[in-house]
Coordinates of C-alpha atoms in Angstrom, one line a residue:
M1 CA 105.1 78.8 97.2
A2 CA 105.7 75.1 96.7
V3 CA 104.0 72.7 99.1
A4 CA 105.0 69.2 100.3
G5 CA 104.9 66.5 97.7
G6 CA 105.8 68.7 94.7
G7 CA 102.5 70.6 94.6
V8 CA 101.8 74.2 94.3
R9 CA 99.9 76.7 96.5
M10 CA 98.1 79.6 94.7
A11 CA 97.1 81.7 97.7
F12 CA 98.5 84.8 96.0
M13 CA 99.7 86.1 92.7
E14 CA 102.9 88.1 92.5
P15 CA 104.1 89.4 89.1
I16 CA 107.6 88.2 88.2
N17 CA 109.9 89.6 85.5
P18 CA 111.4 87.3 82.9
S19 CA 115.0 87.5 84.2
D20 CA 113.9 86.5 87.7
F21 CA 111.9 83.6 86.3
L22 CA 114.8 82.3 84.4
A23 CA 117.2 82.8 87.3
T24 CA 115.1 80.6 89.6
P25 CA 116.5 77.1 90.3
A26 CA 114.7 74.1 88.8
V27 CA 113.2 75.9 85.7
E28 CA 116.0 74.9 83.3
D29 CA 113.5 73.0 81.2
W30 CA 111.5 76.1 80.4
R31 CA 111.8 78.9 77.8
L32 CA 109.9 82.1 77.6
L33 CA 108.1 82.7 74.4
S34 CA 105.5 85.3 73.2
D35 CA 102.7 83.3 74.9
G36 CA 104.3 82.6 78.3
A37 CA 106.6 80.0 79.8
N38 CA 106.9 76.8 77.7
A39 CA 108.5 73.4 78.0
F40 CA 108.5 70.3 75.8
F41 CA 109.1 66.9 77.3
A42 CA 110.0 64.1 74.9
T43 CA 108.2 60.7 75.2
A44 CA 108.4 57.4 73.4
S45 CA 104.7 56.8 72.9
L46 CA 101.3 58.3 73.2
A47 CA 100.8 56.1 76.3
E48 CA 103.9 57.7 77.9
S49 CA 102.6 61.1 77.0
V50 CA 99.3 60.4 78.7
R51 CA 101.1 59.2 81.8
L52 CA 102.8 62.5 82.0
L53 CA 99.5 64.3 81.5
E54 CA 98.1 62.3 84.4
A55 CA 101.1 63.2 86.6
I56 CA 100.6 66.9 85.8
A57 CA 96.9 66.6 86.6
A58 CA 97.7 65.0 89.9
I59 CA 99.9 67.8 91.2
P60 CA 98.3 69.1 94.3
G61 CA 96.8 72.6 93.7
I62 CA 97.3 72.5 89.9
D63 CA 93.6 73.2 89.3
E64 CA 94.0 76.6 90.8
H65 CA 96.3 77.7 88.0
P66 CA 96.1 74.9 85.3
P67 CA 98.7 75.1 82.5
A68 CA 97.9 74.5 78.8
V69 CA 99.0 71.0 77.9
D70 CA 99.4 69.7 74.3
V71 CA 99.7 65.9 74.2
R72 CA 101.3 64.1 71.2
A73 CA 102.8 60.7 70.6
D74 CA 106.3 62.1 70.6
G75 CA 106.0 64.4 73.6
V76 CA 104.1 66.9 75.7
T77 CA 104.2 70.6 75.4
V78 CA 103.2 72.6 78.5
R79 CA 102.6 76.4 78.7
T80 CA 101.8 78.5 81.7
V81 CA 101.0 82.2 81.8
T82 CA 98.8 84.4 84.1
F83 CA 95.8 86.3 82.9
E84 CA 94.2 88.5 85.7
P85 CA 92.2 91.7 85.4
G86 CA 94.7 94.3 84.4
F87 CA 97.6 91.8 84.2
D88 CA 98.9 89.5 81.5
G89 CA 102.3 88.0 82.0
L90 CA 104.4 85.8 84.3
S91 CA 103.6 85.5 88.0
S92 CA 104.7 83.5 91.0
R93 CA 102.0 81.0 90.1
D94 CA 103.6 80.2 86.8
L95 CA 107.0 79.7 88.5
E96 CA 105.5 77.2 90.9
V97 CA 103.6 75.4 88.1
A98 CA 106.8 75.2 86.0
R99 CA 108.8 73.7 88.8
A100 CA 106.1 71.2 89.8
V101 CA 105.6 70.1 86.2
S102 CA 109.4 69.6 85.7
S103 CA 109.5 67.5 88.9
A104 CA 106.7 65.3 87.6
A105 CA 108.4 64.9 84.3
R106 CA 111.7 63.9 85.8
A107 CA 110.0 61.3 88.0
L108 CA 108.8 59.6 84.8
G109 CA 112.1 59.9 83.0
C110 CA 110.8 62.4 80.5
V111 CA 113.6 64.7 79.3
A112 CA 113.0 68.3 78.2
D113 CA 113.9 69.3 74.7
P114 CA 113.7 73.1 74.3
S115 CA 114.6 72.8 70.6
R116 CA 111.0 71.7 70.0
L117 CA 109.5 74.9 71.3
Q118 CA 108.1 77.7 69.1
S119 CA 105.3 80.2 69.2
L120 CA 103.7 82.4 66.5
L121 CA 102.6 86.0 66.6
V122 CA 100.7 87.5 63.7
I123 CA 101.4 91.1 63.0
P124 CA 99.0 92.9 60.6
G125 CA 100.0 96.4 59.7
A126 CA 98.0 99.5 58.9
P127 CA 98.9 103.2 58.5
G128 CA 98.1 105.6 61.3
G129 CA 94.4 106.4 61.6
T130 CA 93.3 103.1 60.0
N131 CA 91.8 101.0 62.8
I132 CA 91.6 97.4 61.5
L133 CA 91.5 95.8 65.0
P134 CA 87.7 95.6 65.1
F135 CA 87.6 93.7 61.8
W136 CA 90.1 91.1 63.1
R137 CA 88.4 90.8 66.4
A138 CA 85.1 89.9 64.7
A139 CA 86.7 87.6 62.0
L140 CA 88.6 85.6 64.6
D141 CA 86.1 85.9 67.5
Y142 CA 89.0 87.0 69.7
D143 CA 89.2 89.2 72.8
Q144 CA 91.2 92.4 73.2
R145 CA 94.0 91.8 75.7
P146 CA 93.1 93.7 78.9
D147 CA 96.5 95.4 79.4
S148 CA 96.8 96.5 75.7
P149 CA 93.3 96.5 74.2
D150 CA 94.3 98.8 71.3
E151 CA 97.2 96.7 70.2
D152 CA 96.6 93.0 71.0
L153 CA 94.0 90.3 70.3
V154 CA 94.0 86.9 72.0
D155 CA 92.0 83.8 71.6
P156 CA 89.6 83.4 74.6
R157 CA 89.8 79.7 74.1
G158 CA 93.5 79.7 74.6
R159 CA 94.2 77.7 71.5
S160 CA 95.1 79.9 68.6
T161 CA 97.8 82.5 67.6
P162 CA 97.7 86.0 69.1
F163 CA 97.7 89.1 67.0
W164 CA 99.6 92.3 67.5
F165 CA 98.7 95.4 65.4
E166 CA 101.6 97.4 64.0
R167 CA 101.2 101.1 63.6
M168 CA 102.8 101.9 60.2
K169 CA 103.8 105.3 58.8
E170 CA 102.7 104.3 55.3
A171 CA 100.3 101.8 53.9
R172 CA 101.7 98.7 52.3
G173 CA 101.6 98.7 48.5
G174 CA 99.8 96.1 46.5
V175 CA 98.1 93.1 48.0
G176 CA 97.9 92.9 51.8
A177 CA 101.0 91.4 53.5
I178 CA 99.2 88.7 55.4
H179 CA 96.5 86.1 54.4
L180 CA 95.1 83.7 57.0
A181 CA 92.5 80.9 56.9
V182 CA 90.1 80.5 59.8
W183 CA 88.4 77.1 59.9
L184 CA 85.0 76.9 61.5
P185 CA 82.1 74.4 61.8
P186 CA 79.9 75.1 58.7
E187 CA 77.0 76.4 60.8
Q188 CA 79.2 79.2 62.2
A189 CA 80.7 80.5 59.0
R190 CA 77.9 82.9 58.0
A191 CA 77.7 84.6 61.4
R192 CA 81.5 85.1 61.4
I193 CA 81.4 86.6 57.9
D194 CA 78.6 89.0 58.9
A195 CA 80.4 90.0 62.0
A196 CA 83.6 90.8 60.0
L197 CA 81.7 92.8 57.4
A198 CA 80.0 94.8 60.1
A199 CA 83.4 95.5 61.6
G200 CA 84.6 97.2 58.5
G201 CA 85.7 94.3 56.3
H202 CA 84.6 93.5 52.7
I203 CA 84.3 90.4 50.6
V204 CA 87.2 90.0 48.1
R205 CA 85.9 86.8 46.5
D206 CA 83.3 84.2 47.1
D207 CA 84.0 82.0 44.1
F208 CA 84.7 79.0 46.3
A209 CA 81.8 79.4 48.7
P210 CA 80.6 77.6 50.7
S211 CA 84.1 76.1 51.2
W212 CA 85.5 79.5 51.9
W213 CA 85.0 83.2 51.5
T214 CA 87.9 85.6 51.3
L215 CA 87.5 88.9 53.3
A216 CA 89.8 91.8 53.7
D217 CA 90.3 94.6 56.2
A218 CA 90.7 98.3 55.3
A219 CA 94.5 97.8 54.8
G220 CA 94.2 94.9 52.4
N221 CA 95.1 92.0 54.8
E222 CA 93.0 89.0 53.9
V223 CA 91.3 86.1 55.8
D224 CA 89.5 83.1 54.5
I225 CA 86.5 82.1 56.5
S226 CA 86.6 78.4 55.7
S227 CA 84.8 75.1 56.5
I228 CA 84.5 71.5 55.3
E229 CA 81.2 72.3 53.5
G230 CA 81.5 71.8 49.8
R231 CA 84.7 69.8 50.1
I232 CA 83.2 66.4 50.7

């Protein structure tokens, strides 16, 4: 429920379906993507973007359900979604955050531009009976999503692309259909490689080590464990 002054009150969390979210007044700036409710507000400079960030941070009650905010010189992207034990999706909290953020943006003259929004979902595939999820969990240092632990991995830091694992009738032919690069601080690379190998992966090539090692899961999908080491 909104409170006086454009703030938000987070005393309860009520799940809300996407159609109800979009039908609510004052959320016209927002679009629902794979990672929650998103809005992009255009700005004329980095200083203006920072002012919008400060206005969002000043919303009463915002720290009880803080959105993810990406600040750039040409605009600010805001995302809100609810993660609770046994629940991952939109809630009344996200609705109130969205309305309060839009109000703060309007007060500064920042106009929403939904055409700037996009999210990415990576979909590795494997035939039935081939469990590649543990490999990717280790290689990416991700968590299993609580409401779908056998299908989805998410970044516990809330920064990187989520993964959904496709159950295929037949294996892909030839080289794996996806190839990712995960960049890490050099001191973390070896531990990540060891974890991925222990989770069922194997090294495809290490010709470019220590800049990167290419590993693969049991279905042939590949990932480079990369760092700046050896490049400078």
